[in-house]
PDB file of C-alpha atoms in Angstrom:
ATOM      1  CA  MET Z 957     -88.041 -60.910  54.302  1.00 76.00           C
ATOM      2  CA  ASN Z 958     -87.208 -64.423  55.453  1.00 83.00           C
ATOM      3  CA  TYR Z 959     -88.672 -67.040  53.200  1.00 84.00           C
ATOM      4  CA  PRO Z 960     -89.644 -70.409  54.660  1.00 85.00           C
ATOM      5  CA  THR Z 961     -87.306 -73.245  53.788  1.00 87.00           C
ATOM      6  CA  ARG Z 962     -87.566 -76.981  53.934  1.00 85.00           C
ATOM      7  CA  GLU Z 963     -85.303 -79.893  53.259  1.00 87.00           C
ATOM      8  CA  LEU Z 964     -85.525 -81.244  49.741  1.00 83.00           C
ATOM      9  CA  PRO Z 965     -86.976 -84.734  49.424  1.00 84.00           C
ATOM     10  CA  ARG Z 966     -84.821 -87.640  48.335  1.00 88.00           C
ATOM     11  CA  MET Z 967     -84.381 -87.717  44.556  1.00 85.00           C
ATOM     12  CA  VAL Z 968     -83.422 -90.393  42.064  1.00 87.00           C
ATOM     13  CA  LEU Z 969     -82.562 -90.279  38.377  1.00 88.00           C
ATOM     14  CA  VAL Z 970     -85.098 -92.124  36.223  1.00 84.00           C
ATOM     15  CA  ARG Z 971     -84.449 -93.009  32.591  1.00 87.00           C
ATOM     16  CA  GLN Z 972     -86.995 -94.463  30.197  1.00 86.00           C
ATOM     17  CA  HIS Z 973     -86.079 -96.967  27.528  1.00 87.00           C
ATOM     18  CA  PHE Z 974     -88.141 -97.250  24.355  1.00 87.00           C
ATOM     19  CA  SER Z 975     -87.950 -99.496  21.338  1.00 86.00           C
ATOM     20  CA  LYS Z 976     -85.392 -98.211  18.822  1.00 88.00           C
ATOM     21  CA  GLU Z 977     -86.909-100.149  15.955  1.00 88.00           C
ATOM     22  CA  ARG Z 978     -87.034 -97.889  12.903  1.00 92.00           C
ATOM     23  CA  ILE Z 979     -86.927 -97.759   9.119  1.00 94.00           C
ATOM     24  CA  GLU Z 980     -83.281 -97.370   8.161  1.00 93.00           C
ATOM     25  CA  ALA Z 981     -83.605 -96.359   4.492  1.00 96.00           C
ATOM     26  CA  VAL Z 982     -86.410 -93.792   4.659  1.00 96.00           C
ATOM     27  CA  GLU Z 983     -85.874 -92.160   1.250  1.00 97.00           C
ATOM     28  CA  LYS Z 984     -85.549 -95.513  -0.522  1.00 97.00           C
ATOM     29  CA  THR Z 985     -88.609 -96.930   1.255  1.00 97.00           C
ATOM     30  CA  VAL Z 986     -91.000 -94.137   0.317  1.00 97.00           C
ATOM     31  CA  TYR Z 987     -89.575 -94.008  -3.225  1.00 98.00           C
ATOM     32  CA  GLU Z 988     -90.129 -97.714  -3.793  1.00 98.00           C
ATOM     33  CA  LYS Z 989     -93.571 -97.749  -2.181  1.00 98.00           C
ATOM     34  CA  LEU Z 990     -94.813 -94.905  -4.404  1.00 98.00           C
ATOM     35  CA  LEU Z 991     -93.619 -96.619  -7.565  1.00 97.00           C
ATOM     36  CA  ALA Z 992     -95.061 -99.954  -6.420  1.00 97.00           C
ATOM     37  CA  ALA Z 993     -98.405 -98.216  -5.820  1.00 97.00           C
ATOM     38  CA  GLY Z 994     -98.597 -97.264  -9.506  1.00 96.00           C
ATOM     39  CA  LEU Z 995     -97.360 -93.671  -9.425  1.00 97.00           C
ATOM     40  CA  LYS Z 996     -96.171 -93.801 -13.042  1.00 96.00           C
ATOM     41  CA  THR Z 997     -99.659 -94.723 -14.245  1.00 95.00           C
ATOM     42  CA  LYS Z 998    -101.187 -91.743 -12.409  1.00 94.00           C
ATOM     43  CA  VAL Z 999     -98.789 -89.048 -13.596  1.00 95.00           C
ATOM     44  CA  LYS Z1000     -98.421 -87.629 -17.086  1.00 94.00           C
ATOM     45  CA  GLN Z1001     -95.116 -86.355 -18.442  1.00 95.00           C
ATOM     46  CA  GLY Z1002     -94.499 -82.799 -17.269  1.00 97.00           C
ATOM     47  CA  ALA Z1003     -97.321 -82.887 -14.708  1.00 98.00           C
ATOM     48  CA  LYS Z1004     -96.946 -80.352 -11.932  1.00 98.00           C
ATOM     49  CA  ILE Z1005     -97.416 -82.203  -8.632  1.00 98.00           C
ATOM     50  CA  ALA Z1006     -97.471 -80.645  -5.162  1.00 98.00           C
ATOM     51  CA  ILE Z1007     -96.252 -82.332  -1.974  1.00 98.00           C
ATOM     52  CA  THR Z1008     -97.517 -81.276   1.451  1.00 97.00           C
ATOM     53  CA  ALA Z1009     -95.021 -80.314   4.161  1.00 96.00           C
ATOM     54  CA  GLY Z1010     -96.376 -79.664   7.650  1.00 92.00           C
ATOM     55  CA  SER Z1011     -95.244 -77.257  10.350  1.00 84.00           C
ATOM     56  CA  ARG Z1012     -94.431 -79.800  13.089  1.00 76.00           C
ATOM     57  CA  GLY Z1013     -91.896 -81.662  11.050  1.00 77.00           C
ATOM     58  CA  LEU Z1014     -91.461 -85.392  10.772  1.00 84.00           C
ATOM     59  CA  GLY Z1015     -88.783 -87.837  11.700  1.00 86.00           C
ATOM     60  CA  GLY Z1016     -86.688 -88.141   8.562  1.00 91.00           C
ATOM     61  CA  PHE Z1017     -88.505 -85.137   7.051  1.00 93.00           C
ATOM     62  CA  ASN Z1018     -85.868 -84.386   4.415  1.00 95.00           C
ATOM     63  CA  ASP Z1019     -85.522 -88.025   3.409  1.00 96.00           C
ATOM     64  CA  LEU Z1020     -89.294 -88.443   3.142  1.00 96.00           C
ATOM     65  CA  LEU Z1021     -89.576 -85.423   0.882  1.00 97.00           C
ATOM     66  CA  LYS Z1022     -86.577 -86.487  -1.194  1.00 97.00           C
ATOM     67  CA  GLY Z1023     -88.092 -89.941  -1.676  1.00 97.00           C
ATOM     68  CA  VAL Z1024     -91.409 -88.510  -2.867  1.00 98.00           C
ATOM     69  CA  ILE Z1025     -89.656 -85.980  -5.110  1.00 98.00           C
ATOM     70  CA  ARG Z1026     -87.382 -88.613  -6.670  1.00 98.00           C
ATOM     71  CA  ALA Z1027     -90.325 -90.907  -7.365  1.00 98.00           C
ATOM     72  CA  LEU Z1028     -92.290 -88.086  -8.992  1.00 98.00           C
ATOM     73  CA  ARG Z1029     -89.324 -87.062 -11.141  1.00 97.00           C
ATOM     74  CA  ASP Z1030     -88.797 -90.672 -12.252  1.00 97.00           C
ATOM     75  CA  ALA Z1031     -92.475 -90.713 -13.225  1.00 97.00           C
ATOM     76  CA  GLY Z1032     -91.891 -87.649 -15.408  1.00 97.00           C
ATOM     77  CA  ALA Z1033     -93.506 -85.097 -13.115  1.00 98.00           C
ATOM     78  CA  GLU Z1034     -92.326 -81.673 -11.985  1.00 98.00           C
ATOM     79  CA  PRO Z1035     -92.745 -81.735  -8.171  1.00 98.00           C
ATOM     80  CA  PHE Z1036     -92.888 -78.790  -5.798  1.00 98.00           C
ATOM     81  CA  ILE Z1037     -93.494 -78.418  -2.062  1.00 98.00           C
ATOM     82  CA  ILE Z1038     -96.334 -76.522  -0.422  1.00 97.00           C
ATOM     83  CA  PRO Z1039     -96.404 -75.481   3.243  1.00 96.00           C
ATOM     84  CA  ALA Z1040     -99.456 -77.334   4.601  1.00 95.00           C
ATOM     85  CA  MET Z1041    -100.056 -75.926   8.057  1.00 91.00           C
ATOM     86  CA  GLY Z1042    -103.284 -74.002   8.495  1.00 88.00           C
ATOM     87  CA  SER Z1043    -102.557 -70.719  10.246  1.00 90.00           C
ATOM     88  CA  HIS Z1044     -99.018 -71.446  11.426  1.00 87.00           C
ATOM     89  CA  GLY Z1045     -96.130 -69.200  10.436  1.00 88.00           C
ATOM     90  CA  GLY Z1046     -98.202 -66.134  11.248  1.00 90.00           C
ATOM     91  CA  ALA Z1047    -100.710 -67.143   8.551  1.00 91.00           C
ATOM     92  CA  THR Z1048     -98.481 -65.562   5.892  1.00 95.00           C
ATOM     93  CA  ALA Z1049     -96.869 -67.144   2.846  1.00 95.00           C
ATOM     94  CA  ASP Z1050     -93.396 -65.919   3.777  1.00 95.00           C
ATOM     95  CA  GLY Z1051     -93.869 -67.006   7.387  1.00 95.00           C
ATOM     96  CA  GLN Z1052     -94.852 -70.522   6.369  1.00 94.00           C
ATOM     97  CA  LYS Z1053     -91.911 -70.882   4.009  1.00 94.00           C
ATOM     98  CA  ALA Z1054     -89.574 -69.620   6.742  1.00 94.00           C
ATOM     99  CA  LEU Z1055     -91.080 -72.154   9.158  1.00 92.00           C
ATOM    100  CA  LEU Z1056     -90.224 -75.002   6.785  1.00 93.00           C
ATOM    101  CA  GLN Z1057     -86.716 -73.656   6.366  1.00 92.00           C
ATOM    102  CA  GLY Z1058     -86.423 -73.571  10.154  1.00 90.00           C
ATOM    103  CA  LEU Z1059     -87.260 -77.282  10.139  1.00 90.00           C
ATOM    104  CA  GLY Z1060     -84.311 -77.859   7.810  1.00 91.00           C
ATOM    105  CA  ILE Z1061     -86.238 -78.065   4.544  1.00 93.00           C
ATOM    106  CA  ARG Z1062     -84.006 -76.437   1.933  1.00 91.00           C
ATOM    107  CA  GLU Z1063     -84.963 -76.316  -1.738  1.00 94.00           C
ATOM    108  CA  LYS Z1064     -81.477 -77.214  -3.004  1.00 92.00           C
ATOM    109  CA  GLU Z1065     -81.164 -80.135  -0.619  1.00 91.00           C
ATOM    110  CA  VAL Z1066     -84.520 -81.777  -1.288  1.00 93.00           C
ATOM    111  CA  GLY Z1067     -84.489 -80.900  -4.981  1.00 93.00           C
ATOM    112  CA  ALA Z1068     -87.766 -79.020  -5.319  1.00 96.00           C
ATOM    113  CA  GLU Z1069     -89.102 -75.491  -5.015  1.00 97.00           C
ATOM    114  CA  ILE Z1070     -91.192 -74.408  -2.007  1.00 97.00           C
ATOM    115  CA  ARG Z1071     -94.281 -72.515  -3.236  1.00 97.00           C
ATOM    116  CA  PRO Z1072     -96.156 -70.843  -0.389  1.00 96.00           C
ATOM    117  CA  THR Z1073     -99.512 -69.107  -0.657  1.00 97.00           C
ATOM    118  CA  MET Z1074    -102.421 -68.365   1.648  1.00 97.00           C
ATOM    119  CA  GLU Z1075    -104.867 -68.198  -1.272  1.00 97.00           C
ATOM    120  CA  THR Z1076    -107.396 -70.995  -1.575  1.00 97.00           C
ATOM    121  CA  VAL Z1077    -110.190 -72.222  -3.799  1.00 97.00           C
ATOM    122  CA  ASN Z1078    -113.553 -72.850  -2.119  1.00 97.00           C
ATOM    123  CA  LEU Z1079    -114.666 -76.380  -3.018  1.00 97.00           C
ATOM    124  CA  GLY Z1080    -118.032 -76.333  -1.265  1.00 96.00           C
ATOM    125  CA  GLU Z1081    -119.753 -76.975   2.046  1.00 96.00           C
ATOM    126  CA  SER Z1082    -119.337 -80.220   3.989  1.00 96.00           C
ATOM    127  CA  LYS Z1083    -121.903 -82.035   6.141  1.00 95.00           C
ATOM    128  CA  THR Z1084    -120.805 -80.090   9.233  1.00 95.00           C
ATOM    129  CA  GLY Z1085    -121.168 -76.722   7.510  1.00 96.00           C
ATOM    130  CA  ALA Z1086    -117.403 -76.282   7.254  1.00 96.00           C
ATOM    131  CA  ARG Z1087    -116.364 -75.296   3.761  1.00 97.00           C
ATOM    132  CA  ALA Z1088    -113.604 -77.278   2.088  1.00 97.00           C
ATOM    133  CA  HIS Z1089    -110.755 -75.074   0.885  1.00 97.00           C
ATOM    134  CA  LEU Z1090    -107.825 -76.049  -1.327  1.00 97.00           C
ATOM    135  CA  ASP Z1091    -104.438 -74.337  -1.559  1.00 97.00           C
ATOM    136  CA  LYS Z1092    -104.487 -72.255  -4.784  1.00 98.00           C
ATOM    137  CA  ASN Z1093    -101.153 -73.658  -5.967  1.00 98.00           C
ATOM    138  CA  VAL Z1094    -102.553 -77.177  -5.597  1.00 97.00           C
ATOM    139  CA  ALA Z1095    -105.765 -76.202  -7.372  1.00 97.00           C
ATOM    140  CA  ASP Z1096    -103.686 -74.921 -10.305  1.00 97.00           C
ATOM    141  CA  ALA Z1097    -101.436 -78.001 -10.342  1.00 98.00           C
ATOM    142  CA  ASP Z1098    -102.095 -81.420 -11.842  1.00 97.00           C
ATOM    143  CA  GLY Z1099    -102.155 -83.206  -8.508  1.00 97.00           C
ATOM    144  CA  VAL Z1100    -100.866 -83.463  -4.959  1.00 98.00           C
ATOM    145  CA  VAL Z1101     -99.286 -86.118  -2.752  1.00 98.00           C
ATOM    146  CA  VAL Z1102    -100.404 -85.722   0.864  1.00 98.00           C
ATOM    147  CA  LEU Z1103     -97.514 -86.478   3.229  1.00 97.00           C
ATOM    148  CA  GLY Z1104     -98.503 -86.573   6.878  1.00 94.00           C
ATOM    149  CA  ARG Z1105     -97.755 -88.075  10.266  1.00 92.00           C
ATOM    150  CA  VAL Z1106    -100.345 -90.237  11.997  1.00 91.00           C
ATOM    151  CA  LYS Z1107    -100.363 -89.742  15.766  1.00 84.00           C
ATOM    152  CA  THR Z1108    -102.504 -88.904  18.744  1.00 73.00           C
ATOM    153  CA  HIS Z1109    -103.674 -85.313  19.170  1.00 67.00           C
ATOM    154  CA  PRO Z1110    -103.825 -83.406  22.491  1.00 60.00           C
ATOM    155  CA  GLN Z1111    -107.607 -83.298  22.082  1.00 64.00           C
ATOM    156  CA  ASN Z1112    -108.126 -86.752  20.629  1.00 55.00           C
ATOM    157  CA  THR Z1113    -106.502 -90.169  20.955  1.00 64.00           C
ATOM    158  CA  GLU Z1114    -109.155 -92.433  19.474  1.00 69.00           C
ATOM    159  CA  GLY Z1115    -110.525 -93.155  16.005  1.00 66.00           C
ATOM    160  CA  ILE Z1116    -109.290 -90.353  13.758  1.00 78.00           C
ATOM    161  CA  ALA Z1117    -106.685 -87.938  15.121  1.00 75.00           C
ATOM    162  CA  SER Z1118    -103.704 -86.300  13.399  1.00 83.00           C
ATOM    163  CA  GLY Z1119    -103.120 -87.910  10.031  1.00 91.00           C
ATOM    164  CA  LEU Z1120    -103.948 -87.805   6.341  1.00 96.00           C
ATOM    165  CA  LEU Z1121    -107.516 -86.554   6.815  1.00 96.00           C
ATOM    166  CA  LYS Z1122    -106.428 -83.711   9.088  1.00 94.00           C
ATOM    167  CA  MET Z1123    -103.656 -82.768   6.655  1.00 94.00           C
ATOM    168  CA  THR Z1124    -106.254 -82.706   3.870  1.00 97.00           C
ATOM    169  CA  THR Z1125    -108.622 -80.532   5.907  1.00 96.00           C
ATOM    170  CA  VAL Z1126    -106.265 -78.110   7.634  1.00 95.00           C
ATOM    171  CA  GLY Z1127    -103.007 -78.434   5.684  1.00 95.00           C
ATOM    172  CA  LEU Z1128    -104.483 -78.116   2.215  1.00 97.00           C
ATOM    173  CA  GLY Z1129    -107.136 -75.730   3.535  1.00 97.00           C
ATOM    174  CA  LYS Z1130    -104.629 -73.148   4.802  1.00 96.00           C
ATOM    175  CA  GLN Z1131    -105.736 -70.564   7.389  1.00 96.00           C
ATOM    176  CA  ILE Z1132    -109.308 -70.306   6.143  1.00 96.00           C
ATOM    177  CA  GLY Z1133    -109.680 -74.085   6.008  1.00 96.00           C
ATOM    178  CA  ALA Z1134    -108.397 -74.391   9.569  1.00 94.00           C
ATOM    179  CA  HIS Z1135    -110.816 -71.683  10.706  1.00 96.00           C
ATOM    180  CA  GLU Z1136    -113.739 -73.404   8.997  1.00 96.00           C
ATOM    181  CA  ALA Z1137    -112.923 -76.766  10.577  1.00 94.00           C
ATOM    182  CA  HIS Z1138    -112.423 -75.408  14.089  1.00 93.00           C
ATOM    183  CA  SER Z1139    -115.583 -73.296  13.829  1.00 95.00           C
ATOM    184  CA  HIS Z1140    -117.768 -76.280  12.956  1.00 95.00           C
ATOM    185  CA  GLY Z1141    -116.326 -78.915  15.296  1.00 91.00           C
ATOM    186  CA  LEU Z1142    -112.771 -79.934  14.466  1.00 88.00           C
ATOM    187  CA  TRP Z1143    -112.993 -83.718  14.514  1.00 86.00           C
ATOM    188  CA  ASN Z1144    -116.351 -83.958  12.778  1.00 92.00           C
ATOM    189  CA  SER Z1145    -115.034 -81.559  10.148  1.00 93.00           C
ATOM    190  CA  VAL Z1146    -111.798 -83.550   9.769  1.00 94.00           C
ATOM    191  CA  LYS Z1147    -114.013 -86.487   8.817  1.00 94.00           C
ATOM    192  CA  ALA Z1148    -116.405 -84.504   6.626  1.00 96.00           C
ATOM    193  CA  VAL Z1149    -114.308 -81.951   4.709  1.00 96.00           C
ATOM    194  CA  PRO Z1150    -112.025 -84.524   2.984  1.00 96.00           C
ATOM    195  CA  GLU Z1151    -115.100 -86.152   1.433  1.00 97.00           C
ATOM    196  CA  ILE Z1152    -115.269 -83.054  -0.758  1.00 97.00           C
ATOM    197  CA  THR Z1153    -111.532 -82.446  -1.210  1.00 97.00           C
ATOM    198  CA  LEU Z1154    -110.693 -86.044  -2.085  1.00 97.00           C
ATOM    199  CA  ALA Z1155    -113.614 -86.345  -4.488  1.00 96.00           C
ATOM    200  CA  GLY Z1156    -112.036 -83.683  -6.685  1.00 92.00           C
ATOM    201  CA  GLY Z1157    -109.324 -85.997  -8.003  1.00 90.00           C
ATOM    202  CA  LYS Z1158    -106.382 -83.737  -7.176  1.00 95.00           C
ATOM    203  CA  VAL Z1159    -104.995 -86.035  -4.473  1.00 97.00           C
ATOM    204  CA  LEU Z1160    -102.982 -88.817  -6.095  1.00 97.00           C
ATOM    205  CA  PHE Z1161    -101.674 -90.616  -3.017  1.00 98.00           C
ATOM    206  CA  GLY Z1162    -101.326 -90.322   0.703  1.00 98.00           C
ATOM    207  CA  VAL Z1163     -97.988 -91.049   2.367  1.00 98.00           C
ATOM    208  CA  ALA Z1164     -98.674 -91.807   6.030  1.00 96.00           C
ATOM    209  CA  VAL Z1165     -95.818 -91.944   8.524  1.00 96.00           C
ATOM    210  CA  VAL Z1166     -95.689 -93.246  12.094  1.00 94.00           C
ATOM    211  CA  GLU Z1167     -92.755 -92.342  14.363  1.00 93.00           C
ATOM    212  CA  ASN Z1168     -91.214 -94.183  17.282  1.00 90.00           C
ATOM    213  CA  ALA Z1169     -90.488 -92.489  20.614  1.00 86.00           C
ATOM    214  CA  TYR Z1170     -87.236 -91.088  19.215  1.00 87.00           C
ATOM    215  CA  ARG Z1171     -89.012 -89.395  16.274  1.00 88.00           C
ATOM    216  CA  ASP Z1172     -87.696 -91.901  13.738  1.00 92.00           C
ATOM    217  CA  PRO Z1173     -90.097 -93.370  11.144  1.00 95.00           C
ATOM    218  CA  ILE Z1174     -91.324 -96.775  12.263  1.00 95.00           C
ATOM    219  CA  ALA Z1175     -93.939 -97.235   9.529  1.00 95.00           C
ATOM    220  CA  ILE Z1176     -94.542 -95.707   6.102  1.00 96.00           C
ATOM    221  CA  GLU Z1177     -97.648 -96.514   4.068  1.00 97.00           C
ATOM    222  CA  VAL Z1178     -98.547 -95.259   0.596  1.00 98.00           C
ATOM    223  CA  VAL Z1179    -102.281 -95.352  -0.094  1.00 97.00           C
ATOM    224  CA  PRO Z1180    -104.599 -94.228  -2.927  1.00 97.00           C
ATOM    225  CA  GLY Z1181    -105.910 -90.663  -2.746  1.00 97.00           C
ATOM    226  CA  ASN Z1182    -109.496 -91.550  -1.897  1.00 97.00           C
ATOM    227  CA  TYR Z1183    -111.574 -91.063   1.235  1.00 96.00           C
ATOM    228  CA  ALA Z1184    -111.926 -94.717   2.229  1.00 97.00           C
ATOM    229  CA  ALA Z1185    -108.172 -95.324   2.014  1.00 97.00           C
ATOM    230  CA  PHE Z1186    -107.333 -92.186   4.009  1.00 97.00           C
ATOM    231  CA  PHE Z1187    -109.921 -92.971   6.692  1.00 95.00           C
ATOM    232  CA  GLU Z1188    -108.870 -96.598   7.170  1.00 96.00           C
ATOM    233  CA  THR Z1189    -105.164 -95.742   7.139  1.00 95.00           C
ATOM    234  CA  ASP Z1190    -105.555 -93.013   9.765  1.00 94.00           C
ATOM    235  CA  LYS Z1191    -107.592 -95.321  11.974  1.00 93.00           C
ATOM    236  CA  LYS Z1192    -105.236 -98.301  11.627  1.00 94.00           C
ATOM    237  CA  LEU Z1193    -101.963 -96.408  12.012  1.00 93.00           C
ATOM    238  CA  LEU Z1194    -103.205 -94.472  15.052  1.00 91.00           C
ATOM    239  CA  GLU Z1195    -103.178 -97.775  16.932  1.00 89.00           C
ATOM    240  CA  VAL Z1196     -99.606 -98.374  15.755  1.00 89.00           C
ATOM    241  CA  ALA Z1197     -98.606 -94.871  16.835  1.00 87.00           C
ATOM    242  CA  LYS Z1198    -100.019 -95.385  20.325  1.00 85.00           C
ATOM    243  CA  ARG Z1199     -97.830 -98.456  20.805  1.00 86.00           C
ATOM    244  CA  HIS Z1200     -94.700 -96.391  20.147  1.00 83.00           C
ATOM    245  CA  PHE Z1201     -95.698 -93.169  21.887  1.00 81.00           C
ATOM    246  CA  ALA Z1202     -93.443 -91.773  24.610  1.00 81.00           C
ATOM    247  CA  ARG Z1203     -95.190 -90.724  27.804  1.00 81.00           C
ATOM    248  CA  ILE Z1204     -94.064 -89.642  31.268  1.00 81.00           C
ATOM    249  CA  PRO Z1205     -94.886 -92.694  33.414  1.00 80.00           C
ATOM    250  CA  PHE Z1206     -96.380 -90.786  36.362  1.00 80.00           C
ATOM    251  CA  GLU Z1207     -99.973 -89.749  36.912  1.00 79.00           C
ATOM    252  CA  ASN Z1208     -99.217 -87.092  39.543  1.00 82.00           C
ATOM    253  CA  LEU Z1209     -96.285 -84.663  39.564  1.00 80.00           C
ATOM    254  CA  ASP Z1210     -95.664 -81.662  41.808  1.00 80.00           C
ATOM    255  CA  LEU Z1211     -93.314 -80.003  39.338  1.00 81.00           C
ATOM    256  CA  LEU Z1212     -92.525 -80.533  35.682  1.00 81.00           C
ATOM    257  CA  VAL Z1213     -89.713 -78.648  33.929  1.00 83.00           C
ATOM    258  CA  VAL Z1214     -89.922 -78.686  30.122  1.00 81.00           C
ATOM    259  CA  ASP Z1215     -86.938 -77.698  27.981  1.00 81.00           C
ATOM    260  CA  GLN Z1216     -88.850 -76.871  24.805  1.00 78.00           C
ATOM    261  CA  LEU Z1217     -92.416 -75.968  23.969  1.00 76.00           C
ATOM    262  CA  GLY Z1218     -94.176 -74.248  21.130  1.00 66.00           C
ATOM    263  CA  LYS Z1219     -96.850 -74.481  18.460  1.00 63.00           C
ATOM    264  CA  ASN Z1220     -94.312 -76.175  16.201  1.00 60.00           C
ATOM    265  CA  ILE Z1221     -94.348 -79.072  18.702  1.00 62.00           C
ATOM    266  CA  SER Z1222     -98.012 -79.172  19.670  1.00 65.00           C
ATOM    267  CA  GLY Z1223    -101.051 -76.933  19.434  1.00 63.00           C
ATOM    268  CA  THR Z1224    -101.018 -76.722  23.222  1.00 65.00           C
ATOM    269  CA  GLY Z1225     -97.304 -75.923  23.330  1.00 69.00           C
ATOM    270  CA  MET Z1226     -96.627 -79.192  25.146  1.00 70.00           C
ATOM    271  CA  ASP Z1227     -98.296 -82.412  24.031  1.00 71.00           C
ATOM    272  CA  LEU Z1228    -100.638 -83.430  26.836  1.00 74.00           C
ATOM    273  CA  ASN Z1229    -100.393 -87.043  25.699  1.00 66.00           C
ATOM    274  CA  VAL Z1230     -96.718 -86.896  26.678  1.00 74.00           C
ATOM    275  CA  ILE Z1231     -96.798 -84.867  29.880  1.00 72.00           C
ATOM    276  CA  GLY Z1232    -100.270 -85.792  31.097  1.00 69.00           C
ATOM    277  CA  PRO Z1233    -103.318 -83.541  31.608  1.00 67.00           C
TER     278      PRO Z1233
END
């Protein structure tokens, strides 16, 4: 069979340039901000404190975790890491731990144990009908520091998107928490479920991170573990994130070739805020 052919159109190489502004000393920055926020007054000697670690990674992920861990140890706590990623990793404890290891999170390197579980404690029903669930290891601990990236989401770019509230709802809620939120309207549930979770007193602080276009931290904020602080931080930093977001500068393309895609990058495999709808 003879296939039709045609001459290729003229092509040019296009390169985008983004701001390379970034935080140079990530570990030191988060360490100092936690101590300045009063961490030592919130933690008792020997307290077992969890730290959330998500499935899509973070720019400077290891350094962020090491900074939080060092601050907690200096405050006299015994920190550990929990996979905070809803149903990712096959919705199994071993799968979620392996996912973190695939992102380069090693217990010896960061200085804390990874404790995965899919068990949760039901905290009650939110305004949307979605039940708030809390990772069993967190429920049994003395507290948790919620570490999360604030950015646009493929389904939402305004108000509240990916951030501390979503990490509280889906990350701390594990598979069942993710199911509850998605089944009752994700974004309304992301606003409603943390009202219950954060009222329980387990969340000590939120550590919110914004990345530049090269996936380097451009902003790190440490905020109290209460609903108002999480809500305002997510809303404020989303505007910062949008200013540094990388996007293909064309509205219409005939062909797009993507080197990497997957749920570890975006829930849609490829972030539609980057490639366009």
